[in-house]
CSV table of C-alpha atoms in Angstrom, one decimal:
chain,number,residue,atom,x,y,z
A,1,UNK,CA,119.2,-51.8,146.1
A,2,UNK,CA,121.0,-53.1,149.2
A,3,UNK,CA,119.2,-51.8,152.2
A,4,UNK,CA,121.1,-53.8,154.8
A,5,UNK,CA,124.3,-51.8,154.2
A,6,UNK,CA,122.7,-49.0,156.1
A,7,UNK,CA,121.9,-51.0,159.2
A,8,UNK,CA,125.2,-50.6,161.1
A,9,UNK,CA,125.3,-46.8,160.5
A,10,UNK,CA,121.7,-46.5,161.4
A,11,UNK,CA,122.2,-48.3,164.7
A,12,UNK,CA,125.0,-46.0,165.6
A,13,UNK,CA,123.1,-42.9,164.7
A,14,UNK,CA,120.0,-44.0,166.6
A,15,UNK,CA,121.7,-45.4,169.7
A,16,UNK,CA,120.6,-42.4,171.8
A,17,UNK,CA,117.2,-41.9,170.2
A,18,UNK,CA,114.9,-44.5,171.7
A,19,UNK,CA,113.0,-42.9,174.7
A,20,UNK,CA,109.8,-44.0,176.3
A,21,UNK,CA,107.8,-42.7,173.4
A,22,UNK,CA,110.1,-44.2,170.7
A,23,UNK,CA,112.5,-43.3,168.0
A,24,UNK,CA,113.1,-39.7,167.0
A,25,UNK,CA,112.2,-38.2,170.4
A,26,UNK,CA,114.3,-36.3,172.9
A,27,UNK,CA,114.0,-35.3,176.6
A,28,UNK,CA,112.0,-32.2,175.5
A,29,UNK,CA,110.4,-33.5,172.3
A,30,UNK,CA,108.0,-36.2,173.0
A,31,UNK,CA,106.8,-37.1,169.5
A,32,UNK,CA,105.6,-39.7,168.7
A,33,UNK,CA,107.5,-39.9,165.4
A,34,UNK,CA,106.8,-42.1,162.5
A,35,UNK,CA,107.6,-42.3,158.7
A,36,UNK,CA,105.4,-41.8,155.7
A,37,UNK,CA,105.9,-44.9,153.5
A,38,UNK,CA,105.9,-42.7,150.4
A,39,UNK,CA,109.5,-41.9,151.4
A,40,UNK,CA,110.4,-45.5,150.4
A,41,UNK,CA,108.2,-45.6,147.3
A,42,UNK,CA,111.1,-46.3,145.0
A,43,UNK,CA,112.5,-49.0,147.3
A,44,UNK,CA,109.1,-50.6,147.6
A,45,UNK,CA,108.7,-50.8,143.9
A,46,UNK,CA,112.1,-52.3,143.5
A,47,UNK,CA,112.5,-54.5,146.5
A,48,UNK,CA,109.0,-55.2,147.6
A,49,UNK,CA,108.1,-55.7,151.2
A,50,UNK,CA,111.7,-56.1,152.3
A,51,UNK,CA,112.2,-52.4,151.7
A,52,UNK,CA,110.3,-51.9,155.0
A,53,UNK,CA,113.1,-53.7,156.8
A,54,UNK,CA,114.8,-50.3,156.7
A,55,UNK,CA,112.2,-48.8,159.0
A,56,UNK,CA,112.3,-51.8,161.3
A,57,UNK,CA,116.1,-51.5,161.6
A,58,UNK,CA,115.7,-47.9,162.5
A,59,UNK,CA,113.3,-48.8,165.3
A,60,UNK,CA,110.4,-47.0,163.6
A,61,UNK,CA,107.0,-47.9,165.1
A,62,UNK,CA,104.4,-45.8,163.4
A,63,UNK,CA,103.8,-45.2,159.7
A,64,UNK,CA,101.5,-43.2,157.5
A,65,UNK,CA,100.6,-45.0,154.3
A,66,UNK,CA,98.8,-44.6,151.0
A,67,UNK,CA,95.2,-45.7,150.9
A,68,UNK,CA,94.9,-46.4,147.2
A,69,UNK,CA,98.6,-47.0,146.2
A,70,UNK,CA,101.1,-49.3,148.0
A,71,UNK,CA,103.9,-48.9,145.5
A,72,UNK,CA,103.8,-52.3,143.9
A,73,UNK,CA,102.3,-54.2,146.8
A,74,UNK,CA,98.7,-55.3,147.1
A,75,UNK,CA,96.7,-54.1,150.1
A,76,UNK,CA,97.0,-57.5,151.6
A,77,UNK,CA,100.8,-57.6,151.0
A,78,UNK,CA,101.3,-54.2,152.5
A,79,UNK,CA,99.3,-55.1,155.7
A,80,UNK,CA,101.2,-58.4,156.1
A,81,UNK,CA,104.5,-56.6,155.6
A,82,UNK,CA,103.7,-54.0,158.2
A,83,UNK,CA,102.4,-56.6,160.7
A,84,UNK,CA,105.5,-58.7,160.3
A,85,UNK,CA,107.7,-55.8,161.1
A,86,UNK,CA,105.7,-54.4,163.9
A,87,UNK,CA,104.9,-51.2,162.0
A,88,UNK,CA,101.6,-49.6,163.1
A,89,UNK,CA,99.7,-47.6,160.4
A,90,UNK,CA,98.1,-44.6,162.0
A,91,UNK,CA,97.0,-42.5,159.1
A,92,UNK,CA,96.7,-42.6,155.3
A,93,UNK,CA,96.3,-40.4,152.3
A,94,UNK,CA,93.8,-40.9,149.6
A,95,UNK,CA,92.8,-38.7,146.7
A,96,UNK,CA,89.9,-36.3,147.1
A,97,UNK,CA,87.9,-38.0,144.3
A,98,UNK,CA,88.5,-41.4,145.8
A,99,UNK,CA,87.3,-40.4,149.3
A,100,UNK,CA,84.3,-38.5,147.8
A,101,UNK,CA,83.2,-41.0,145.1
A,102,UNK,CA,84.3,-44.3,146.7
A,103,UNK,CA,83.7,-43.5,150.3
A,104,UNK,CA,82.7,-47.0,151.4
A,105,UNK,CA,85.7,-48.6,149.7
A,106,UNK,CA,88.0,-46.0,151.4
A,107,UNK,CA,86.4,-46.7,154.7
A,108,UNK,CA,86.8,-50.4,154.3
A,109,UNK,CA,90.5,-50.0,153.4
A,110,UNK,CA,91.0,-47.7,156.4
A,111,UNK,CA,89.3,-50.2,158.8
A,112,UNK,CA,91.4,-53.0,157.3
A,113,UNK,CA,94.6,-51.2,158.3
A,114,UNK,CA,93.2,-50.1,161.6
A,115,UNK,CA,93.7,-46.4,160.8
A,116,UNK,CA,92.7,-43.5,163.0
A,117,UNK,CA,93.0,-40.7,160.4
A,118,UNK,CA,92.4,-40.5,156.6
A,119,UNK,CA,93.3,-37.4,154.7
A,120,UNK,CA,93.9,-35.7,151.4
A,121,UNK,CA,97.4,-34.3,150.4
A,122,UNK,CA,96.4,-32.4,147.3
A,123,UNK,CA,93.1,-30.5,146.9
A,124,UNK,CA,91.7,-30.9,143.4
A,125,UNK,CA,91.9,-27.5,141.6
A,126,UNK,CA,93.1,-25.8,138.4
A,127,UNK,CA,96.0,-23.4,138.9
A,128,UNK,CA,95.9,-20.8,140.3
A,129,UNK,CA,93.6,-21.6,143.2
A,130,UNK,CA,90.9,-19.0,143.6
A,131,UNK,CA,87.9,-18.2,145.8
A,132,UNK,CA,85.4,-20.2,143.9
A,133,UNK,CA,87.6,-23.3,143.9
A,134,UNK,CA,88.4,-22.9,147.5
A,135,UNK,CA,84.7,-22.8,148.4
A,136,UNK,CA,84.1,-26.0,146.4
A,137,UNK,CA,87.0,-27.7,148.1
A,138,UNK,CA,85.6,-26.7,151.5
A,139,UNK,CA,82.2,-28.1,150.6
A,140,UNK,CA,83.6,-31.5,149.5
A,141,UNK,CA,85.9,-31.7,152.5
A,142,UNK,CA,83.0,-31.1,154.9
A,143,UNK,CA,81.1,-33.9,153.1
A,144,UNK,CA,84.0,-36.3,153.2
A,145,UNK,CA,84.6,-35.4,156.9
A,146,UNK,CA,81.0,-36.1,157.8
A,147,UNK,CA,81.0,-39.5,156.1
A,148,UNK,CA,84.3,-40.5,157.7
A,149,UNK,CA,83.2,-39.3,161.1
A,150,UNK,CA,80.1,-41.5,160.9
A,151,UNK,CA,82.6,-44.4,160.4
A,152,UNK,CA,84.6,-43.3,163.5
A,153,UNK,CA,87.5,-42.0,161.3
A,154,UNK,CA,88.9,-38.5,161.4
A,155,UNK,CA,89.4,-36.7,158.1
A,156,UNK,CA,92.3,-34.3,157.6
A,157,UNK,CA,93.8,-32.0,154.9
A,158,UNK,CA,97.6,-31.8,154.3
A,159,UNK,CA,98.5,-28.4,153.0
A,160,UNK,CA,100.7,-28.4,149.8
A,161,UNK,CA,101.7,-24.7,149.4
A,162,UNK,CA,99.3,-23.5,146.8
A,163,UNK,CA,96.6,-22.5,149.3
A,164,UNK,CA,98.2,-19.2,150.5
A,165,UNK,CA,97.3,-16.8,147.7
A,166,UNK,CA,96.2,-13.5,149.3
A,167,UNK,CA,92.5,-13.2,150.0
A,168,UNK,CA,90.9,-10.2,151.7
A,169,UNK,CA,92.9,-9.7,154.9
A,170,UNK,CA,94.4,-13.1,154.9
A,171,UNK,CA,94.8,-16.0,152.4
A,172,UNK,CA,92.7,-18.6,150.7
A,173,UNK,CA,93.9,-21.0,153.4
A,174,UNK,CA,92.1,-18.8,155.9
A,175,UNK,CA,89.0,-19.0,153.7
A,176,UNK,CA,89.3,-22.8,153.7
A,177,UNK,CA,89.5,-22.8,157.5
A,178,UNK,CA,86.5,-20.5,157.8
A,179,UNK,CA,84.3,-22.7,155.5
A,180,UNK,CA,85.2,-26.1,156.9
A,181,UNK,CA,83.8,-27.6,160.0
A,182,UNK,CA,86.6,-27.7,162.7
A,183,UNK,CA,85.3,-31.1,163.9
A,184,UNK,CA,85.0,-32.7,160.5
A,185,UNK,CA,88.2,-31.3,158.9
A,186,UNK,CA,91.4,-31.4,160.8
A,187,UNK,CA,94.9,-30.6,159.4
A,188,UNK,CA,98.3,-32.1,158.8
A,189,UNK,CA,101.0,-29.5,158.5
A,190,UNK,CA,103.6,-30.2,155.9
A,191,UNK,CA,106.5,-28.0,157.2
A,192,UNK,CA,108.2,-27.8,153.8
A,193,UNK,CA,105.0,-26.8,152.0
A,194,UNK,CA,104.3,-24.2,154.7
A,195,UNK,CA,107.7,-22.6,154.4
A,196,UNK,CA,107.9,-22.8,150.5
A,197,UNK,CA,105.0,-20.4,149.9
A,198,UNK,CA,106.4,-18.0,152.5
A,199,UNK,CA,104.4,-18.9,155.6
A,200,UNK,CA,105.6,-19.1,159.2
A,201,UNK,CA,104.8,-22.6,160.5
A,202,UNK,CA,104.7,-21.4,164.2
A,203,UNK,CA,102.3,-18.6,163.5
A,204,UNK,CA,100.0,-20.9,161.5
A,205,UNK,CA,100.0,-23.6,164.1
A,206,UNK,CA,99.1,-21.1,166.8
A,207,UNK,CA,96.5,-19.4,164.6
A,208,UNK,CA,94.5,-22.6,164.3
A,209,UNK,CA,95.4,-24.6,167.4
A,210,UNK,CA,92.3,-26.8,167.4
A,211,UNK,CA,92.8,-27.9,163.8
A,212,UNK,CA,96.4,-29.3,163.6
A,213,UNK,CA,96.6,-33.0,164.6
A,214,UNK,CA,99.4,-34.4,162.4
A,215,UNK,CA,102.6,-33.1,160.7
A,216,UNK,CA,104.9,-34.0,157.9
A,217,UNK,CA,108.4,-33.2,159.1
A,218,UNK,CA,110.4,-32.1,156.1
A,219,UNK,CA,113.0,-29.4,155.6
A,220,UNK,CA,113.6,-27.1,152.7
A,221,UNK,CA,117.2,-26.6,151.4
A,222,UNK,CA,118.7,-23.3,152.4
A,223,UNK,CA,118.7,-20.6,149.7
A,224,UNK,CA,115.7,-22.0,147.9
A,225,UNK,CA,113.1,-19.3,147.2
A,226,UNK,CA,109.6,-20.7,147.0
A,227,UNK,CA,106.3,-19.8,145.3
A,228,UNK,CA,102.7,-20.9,145.2
A,229,UNK,CA,103.2,-23.8,142.8
A,230,UNK,CA,103.2,-26.6,145.3
A,231,UNK,CA,106.2,-28.1,143.6
A,232,UNK,CA,110.0,-28.0,143.9
A,233,UNK,CA,113.0,-30.3,143.0
A,234,UNK,CA,113.1,-33.4,145.2
A,235,UNK,CA,116.7,-32.5,146.0
A,236,UNK,CA,115.5,-29.5,147.9
A,237,UNK,CA,114.1,-31.9,150.5
A,238,UNK,CA,117.0,-32.1,152.9
A,239,UNK,CA,117.6,-33.8,156.2
A,240,UNK,CA,115.9,-32.3,159.2
A,241,UNK,CA,117.8,-29.5,160.9
A,242,UNK,CA,119.9,-28.6,157.9
A,243,UNK,CA,117.4,-26.4,156.0
A,244,UNK,CA,115.2,-23.4,156.5
A,245,UNK,CA,112.8,-24.8,159.2
A,246,UNK,CA,113.2,-23.7,162.8
A,247,UNK,CA,112.3,-27.1,164.2
A,248,UNK,CA,113.0,-26.3,167.9
A,249,UNK,CA,110.3,-23.5,167.7
A,250,UNK,CA,108.0,-25.5,165.4
A,251,UNK,CA,107.9,-28.7,167.5
A,252,UNK,CA,107.5,-26.7,170.7
A,253,UNK,CA,104.4,-25.1,169.2
A,254,UNK,CA,103.2,-28.5,168.1
A,255,UNK,CA,103.5,-29.8,171.6
A,256,UNK,CA,101.7,-26.8,173.0
A,257,UNK,CA,98.7,-27.2,170.8
A,258,UNK,CA,98.6,-31.0,171.1
A,259,UNK,CA,99.6,-32.4,167.7
A,260,UNK,CA,99.1,-36.2,167.9
A,261,UNK,CA,101.6,-37.7,165.5
A,262,UNK,CA,104.6,-36.6,163.5
A,263,UNK,CA,105.6,-38.4,160.3
A,264,UNK,CA,108.9,-37.8,158.5
A,265,UNK,CA,108.3,-37.6,154.8
A,266,UNK,CA,111.6,-37.6,152.9
A,267,UNK,CA,111.0,-37.4,149.1
A,268,UNK,CA,114.6,-37.0,148.2
A,269,UNK,CA,116.6,-39.4,146.1
A,270,UNK,CA,119.0,-39.8,149.1
A,271,UNK,CA,116.3,-40.8,151.6
A,272,UNK,CA,118.3,-43.9,152.8
A,273,UNK,CA,121.1,-41.6,153.9
A,274,UNK,CA,119.0,-38.7,155.1
A,275,UNK,CA,116.3,-40.5,157.2
A,276,UNK,CA,118.7,-41.9,159.9
A,277,UNK,CA,120.2,-38.5,160.2
A,278,UNK,CA,116.8,-36.8,160.5
A,279,UNK,CA,115.8,-39.2,163.3
A,280,UNK,CA,119.1,-38.6,165.1
A,281,UNK,CA,118.5,-34.8,164.9
A,282,UNK,CA,115.1,-35.2,166.5
A,283,UNK,CA,116.5,-37.4,169.2
A,284,UNK,CA,118.9,-34.6,170.3
A,285,UNK,CA,116.7,-31.6,169.7
A,286,UNK,CA,116.1,-29.1,172.5
A,287,UNK,CA,112.8,-27.3,172.2
A,288,UNK,CA,112.7,-23.6,173.0
């Protein structure tokens, strides 16, 4: 795939987007904004390290990566590719089993990349999630968090939409929050996977202001009705500002509670077209 064909358009779209804190910020939205490399998984598998030129050409500085999977690259090749392009890895996702059963290996990988945060994007469970499984997840998250904290790494959980089954006067997500140590288990809000199961991102951010440290900025196509499955068509992942998310309100709440980093994760088949537009949207956003 020819990535360079997007450079001219990208440069035009982003000409007003580089502020003191970098690409994708505005006078009222301070970011910082990066990109989850999973967004370019197909390009990395096809084009190798040069796929990351796309991020460099967009003036992206920060990235979130995979800890176990680099989409066709070795760990060493991925680090070299990032270093050569000035891309700084801040956080990474690993599977729950990997972090629990191969903790030392995971810590070594995190240190190799110089990460601050290591998290899980999908809690191991059998559908539907229930109370017993939530309690087990909480126990394992606390253990992972304790081990990573000892290595000066912060563990986090990335919600994926299936955690919001009703439970008592709240949801199973509330139970997970109750049973996990706030110091050991922080959170990364995936905006799409918060809206899809019918939750309000702003209310959830404000309900647990000391837990959210990262976000995945994604937008859900208008008209899509979600559920608790944690899955939807990739084409329902649309450019920021064109879907169901109220980003001026969401990002204002993020700034108020002190979210540290925002990562665009665009899983769509049209990521090369959408990502520059999403960054331009963020560079012109006015928070309210």
